[in-house]
Coordinates of N, CA, C and O in Angstrom, one line a residue:
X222 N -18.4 -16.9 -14.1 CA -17.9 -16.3 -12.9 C -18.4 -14.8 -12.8 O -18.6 -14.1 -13.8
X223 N -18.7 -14.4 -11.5 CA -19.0 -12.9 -11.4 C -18.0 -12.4 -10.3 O -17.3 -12.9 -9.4
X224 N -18.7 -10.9 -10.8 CA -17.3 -10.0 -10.2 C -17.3 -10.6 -8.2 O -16.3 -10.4 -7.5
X225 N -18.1 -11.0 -7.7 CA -18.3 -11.4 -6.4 C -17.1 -12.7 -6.4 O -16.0 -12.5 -5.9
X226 N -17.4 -13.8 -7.0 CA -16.7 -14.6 -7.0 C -15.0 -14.7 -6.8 O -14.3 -15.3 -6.0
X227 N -14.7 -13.4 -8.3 CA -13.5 -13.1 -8.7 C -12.6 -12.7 -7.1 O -11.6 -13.3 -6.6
X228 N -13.3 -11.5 -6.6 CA -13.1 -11.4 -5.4 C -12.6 -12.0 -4.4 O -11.6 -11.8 -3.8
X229 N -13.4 -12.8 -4.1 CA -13.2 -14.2 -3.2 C -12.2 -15.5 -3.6 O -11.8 -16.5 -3.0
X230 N -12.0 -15.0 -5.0 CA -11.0 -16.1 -5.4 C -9.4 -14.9 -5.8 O -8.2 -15.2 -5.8
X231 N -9.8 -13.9 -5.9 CA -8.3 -13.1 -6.0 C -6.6 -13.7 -5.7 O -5.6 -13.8 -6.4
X232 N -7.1 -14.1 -4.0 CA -5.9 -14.1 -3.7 C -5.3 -15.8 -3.9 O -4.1 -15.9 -3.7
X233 N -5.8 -16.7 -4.2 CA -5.9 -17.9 -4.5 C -4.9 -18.0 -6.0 O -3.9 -18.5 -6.4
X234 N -6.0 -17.0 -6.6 CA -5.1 -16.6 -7.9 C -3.6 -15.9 -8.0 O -2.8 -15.8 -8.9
X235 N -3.6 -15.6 -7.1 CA -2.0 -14.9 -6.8 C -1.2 -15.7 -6.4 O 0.0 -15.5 -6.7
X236 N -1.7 -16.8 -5.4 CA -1.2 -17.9 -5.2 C -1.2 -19.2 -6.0 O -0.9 -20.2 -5.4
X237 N -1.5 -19.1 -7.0 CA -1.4 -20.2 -8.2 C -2.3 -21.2 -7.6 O -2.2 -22.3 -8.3
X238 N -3.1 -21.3 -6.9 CA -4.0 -22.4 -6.0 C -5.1 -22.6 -6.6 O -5.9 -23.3 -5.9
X239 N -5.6 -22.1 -7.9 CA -6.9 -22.2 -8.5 C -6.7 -23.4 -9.2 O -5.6 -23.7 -9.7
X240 N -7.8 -24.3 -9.2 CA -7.8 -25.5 -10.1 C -7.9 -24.8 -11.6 O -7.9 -23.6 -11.8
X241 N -7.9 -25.8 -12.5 CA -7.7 -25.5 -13.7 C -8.9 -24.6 -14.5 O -8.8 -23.6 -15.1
X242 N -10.0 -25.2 -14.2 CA -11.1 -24.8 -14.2 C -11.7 -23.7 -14.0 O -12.4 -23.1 -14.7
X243 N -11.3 -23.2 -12.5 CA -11.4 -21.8 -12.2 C -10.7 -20.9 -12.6 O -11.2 -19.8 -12.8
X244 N -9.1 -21.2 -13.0 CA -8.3 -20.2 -13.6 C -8.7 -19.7 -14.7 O -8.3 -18.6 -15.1
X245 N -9.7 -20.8 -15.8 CA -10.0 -20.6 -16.5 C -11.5 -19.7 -17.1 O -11.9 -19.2 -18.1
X246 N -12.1 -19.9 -15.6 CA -13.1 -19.0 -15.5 C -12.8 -17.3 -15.0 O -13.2 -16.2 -15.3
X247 N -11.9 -17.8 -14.3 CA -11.1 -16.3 -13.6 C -10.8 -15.2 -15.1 O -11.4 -14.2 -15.6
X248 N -9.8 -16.1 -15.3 CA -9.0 -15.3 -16.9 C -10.3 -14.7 -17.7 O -10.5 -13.6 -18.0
X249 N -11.3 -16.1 -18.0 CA -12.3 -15.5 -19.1 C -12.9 -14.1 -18.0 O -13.0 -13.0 -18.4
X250 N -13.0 -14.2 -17.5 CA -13.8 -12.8 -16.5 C -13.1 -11.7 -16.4 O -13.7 -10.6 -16.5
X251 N -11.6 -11.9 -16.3 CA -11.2 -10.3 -16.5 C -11.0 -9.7 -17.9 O -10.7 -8.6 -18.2
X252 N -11.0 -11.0 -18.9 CA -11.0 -10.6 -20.1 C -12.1 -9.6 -20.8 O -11.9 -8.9 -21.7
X253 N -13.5 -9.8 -20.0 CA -14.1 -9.1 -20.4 C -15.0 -8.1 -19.2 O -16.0 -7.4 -19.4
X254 N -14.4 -8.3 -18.1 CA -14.7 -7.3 -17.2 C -13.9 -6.1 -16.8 O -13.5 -6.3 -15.6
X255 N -13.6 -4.8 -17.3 CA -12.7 -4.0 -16.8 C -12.8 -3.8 -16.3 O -11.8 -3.1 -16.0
X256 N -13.9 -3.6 -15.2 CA -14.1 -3.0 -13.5 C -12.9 -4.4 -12.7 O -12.0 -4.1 -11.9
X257 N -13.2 -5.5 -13.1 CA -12.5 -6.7 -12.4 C -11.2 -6.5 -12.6 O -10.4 -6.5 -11.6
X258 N -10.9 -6.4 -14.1 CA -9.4 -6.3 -14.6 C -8.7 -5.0 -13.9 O -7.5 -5.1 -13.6
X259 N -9.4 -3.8 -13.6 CA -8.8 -2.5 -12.8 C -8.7 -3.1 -10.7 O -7.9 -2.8 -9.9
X260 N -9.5 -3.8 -10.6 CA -9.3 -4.3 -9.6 C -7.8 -5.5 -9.0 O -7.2 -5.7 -7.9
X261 N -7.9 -6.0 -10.5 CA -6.5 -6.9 -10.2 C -5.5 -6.5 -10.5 O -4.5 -6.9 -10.0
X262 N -5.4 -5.4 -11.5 CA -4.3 -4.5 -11.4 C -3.9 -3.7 -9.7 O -2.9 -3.8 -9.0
X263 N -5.0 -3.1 -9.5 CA -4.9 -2.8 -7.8 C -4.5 -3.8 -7.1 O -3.5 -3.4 -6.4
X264 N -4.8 -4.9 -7.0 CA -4.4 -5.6 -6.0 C -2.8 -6.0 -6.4 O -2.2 -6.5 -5.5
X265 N -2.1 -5.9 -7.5 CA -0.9 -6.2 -7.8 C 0.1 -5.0 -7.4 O 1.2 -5.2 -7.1
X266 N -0.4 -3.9 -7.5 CA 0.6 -2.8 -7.0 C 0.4 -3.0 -5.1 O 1.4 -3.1 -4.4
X267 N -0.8 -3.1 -4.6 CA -0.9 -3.7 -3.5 C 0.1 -4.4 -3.1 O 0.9 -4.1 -2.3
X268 N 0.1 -5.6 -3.8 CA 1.3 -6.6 -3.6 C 2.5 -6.3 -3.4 O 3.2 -6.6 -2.4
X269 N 2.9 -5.5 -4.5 CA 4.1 -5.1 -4.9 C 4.8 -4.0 -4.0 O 6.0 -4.0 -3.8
X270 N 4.0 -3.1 -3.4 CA 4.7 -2.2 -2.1 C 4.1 -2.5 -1.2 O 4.1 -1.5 -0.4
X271 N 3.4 -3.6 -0.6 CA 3.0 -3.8 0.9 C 4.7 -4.7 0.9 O 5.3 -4.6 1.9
X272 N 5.3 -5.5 -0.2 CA 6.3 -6.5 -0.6 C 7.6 -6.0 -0.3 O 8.6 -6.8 -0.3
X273 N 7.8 -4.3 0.0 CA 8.8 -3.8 0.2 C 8.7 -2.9 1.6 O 9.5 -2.0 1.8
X274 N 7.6 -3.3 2.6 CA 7.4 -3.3 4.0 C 8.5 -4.3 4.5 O 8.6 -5.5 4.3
X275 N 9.2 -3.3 5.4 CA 10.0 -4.1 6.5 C 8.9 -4.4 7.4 O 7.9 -3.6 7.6
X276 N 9.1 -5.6 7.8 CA 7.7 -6.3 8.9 C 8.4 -5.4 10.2 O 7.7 -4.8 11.0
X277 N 9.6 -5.4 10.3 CA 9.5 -4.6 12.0 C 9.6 -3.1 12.0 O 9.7 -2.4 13.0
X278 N 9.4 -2.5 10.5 CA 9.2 -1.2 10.6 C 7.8 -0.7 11.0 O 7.6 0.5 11.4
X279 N 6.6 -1.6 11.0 CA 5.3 -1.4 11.4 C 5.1 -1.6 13.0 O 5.4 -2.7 13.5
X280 N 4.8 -0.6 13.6 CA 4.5 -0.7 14.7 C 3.3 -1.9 15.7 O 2.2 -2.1 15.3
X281 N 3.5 -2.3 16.3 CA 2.5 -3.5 16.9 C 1.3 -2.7 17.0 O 0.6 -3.5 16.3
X282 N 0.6 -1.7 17.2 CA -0.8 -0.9 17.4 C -1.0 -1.0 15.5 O -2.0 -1.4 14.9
X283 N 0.2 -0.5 15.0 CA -1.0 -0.5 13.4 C -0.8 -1.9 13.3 O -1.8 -2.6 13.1
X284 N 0.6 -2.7 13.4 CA 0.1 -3.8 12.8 C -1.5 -4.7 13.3 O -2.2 -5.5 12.6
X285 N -1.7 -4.4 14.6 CA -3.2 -5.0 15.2 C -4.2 -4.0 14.4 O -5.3 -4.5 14.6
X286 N -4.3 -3.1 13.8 CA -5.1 -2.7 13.3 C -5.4 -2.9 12.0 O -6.3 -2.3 11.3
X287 N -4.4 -3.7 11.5 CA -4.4 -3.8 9.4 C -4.9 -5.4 10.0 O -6.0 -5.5 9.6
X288 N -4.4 -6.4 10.7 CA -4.8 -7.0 10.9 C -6.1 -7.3 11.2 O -6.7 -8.1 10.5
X289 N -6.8 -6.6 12.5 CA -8.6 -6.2 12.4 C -9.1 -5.8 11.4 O -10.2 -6.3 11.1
X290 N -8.5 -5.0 10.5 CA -9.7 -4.5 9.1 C -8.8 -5.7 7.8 O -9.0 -5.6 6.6
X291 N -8.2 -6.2 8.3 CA -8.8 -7.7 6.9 C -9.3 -8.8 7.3 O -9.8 -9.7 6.6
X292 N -9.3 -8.8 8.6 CA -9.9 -10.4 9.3 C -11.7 -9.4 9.4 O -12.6 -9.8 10.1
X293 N -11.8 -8.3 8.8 CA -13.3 -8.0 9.0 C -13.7 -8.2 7.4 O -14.8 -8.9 7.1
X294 N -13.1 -7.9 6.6 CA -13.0 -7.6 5.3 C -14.6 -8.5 4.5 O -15.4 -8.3 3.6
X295 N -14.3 -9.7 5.5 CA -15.6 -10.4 4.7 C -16.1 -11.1 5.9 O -16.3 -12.3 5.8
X296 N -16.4 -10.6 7.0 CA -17.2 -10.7 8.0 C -16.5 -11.6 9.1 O -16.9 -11.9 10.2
X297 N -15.4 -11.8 8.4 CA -14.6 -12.4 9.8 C -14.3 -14.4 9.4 O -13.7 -15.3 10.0
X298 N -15.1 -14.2 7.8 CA -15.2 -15.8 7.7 C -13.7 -16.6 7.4 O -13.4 -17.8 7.5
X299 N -12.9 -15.7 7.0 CA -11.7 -16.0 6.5 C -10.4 -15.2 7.6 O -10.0 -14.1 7.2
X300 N -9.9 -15.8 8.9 CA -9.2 -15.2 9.8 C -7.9 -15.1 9.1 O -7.5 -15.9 8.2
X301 N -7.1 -13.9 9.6 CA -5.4 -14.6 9.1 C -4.9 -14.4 10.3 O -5.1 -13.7 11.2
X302 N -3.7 -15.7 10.0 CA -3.0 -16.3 11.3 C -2.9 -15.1 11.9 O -3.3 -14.0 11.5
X303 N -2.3 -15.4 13.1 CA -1.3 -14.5 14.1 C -0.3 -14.7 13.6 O -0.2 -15.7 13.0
X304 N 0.7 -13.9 13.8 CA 1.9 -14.1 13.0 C 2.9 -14.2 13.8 O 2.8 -13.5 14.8
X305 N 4.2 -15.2 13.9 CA 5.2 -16.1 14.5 C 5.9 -14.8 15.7 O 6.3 -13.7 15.4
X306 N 5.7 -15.7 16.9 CA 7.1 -14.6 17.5 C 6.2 -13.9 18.5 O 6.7 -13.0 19.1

């Protein structure tokens, strides 16, 4: 696996959704990639206080704008829903 890949499979991995195989390529990759392994640390503090965001404390203008800069993030190929309501 390369660090491009890791990327694209990150959030799969956070979601336990990687086949066995991949997890196992994943793991071997941050084992020996510290640019990868400092990346998934980032994305865990990420997690961890976007996790303590009240959803109605975000305003509708930023929330349409975090929304536009991740549905661009990788050219638009991966949309995220609209969200309920």
């Amino acid at each position: 696996m390369n660090c491009q890949e890791l990327v694209e499979l990150v959030t799969d991995y956070f979601d336990g959704a990687l086949s066995a195989a991949d997890s196992a390529r994943f793991d071997e990759h941050i084992a020996h990639c510290v640019w990868c392994d400092r990346y998934l640390e980032q994305m865990r503090v990420t997690i961890r206080t976007v996790g303590r965001i009240d959803e109605q404390s975000i305003s509708g203008e930023a929330r349409s704008t975090l929304l536009a800069a991740f549905n661009d993030w990788n050219g638009g190929q991966r949309p995220l829903p609209e969200p309920p309501g």
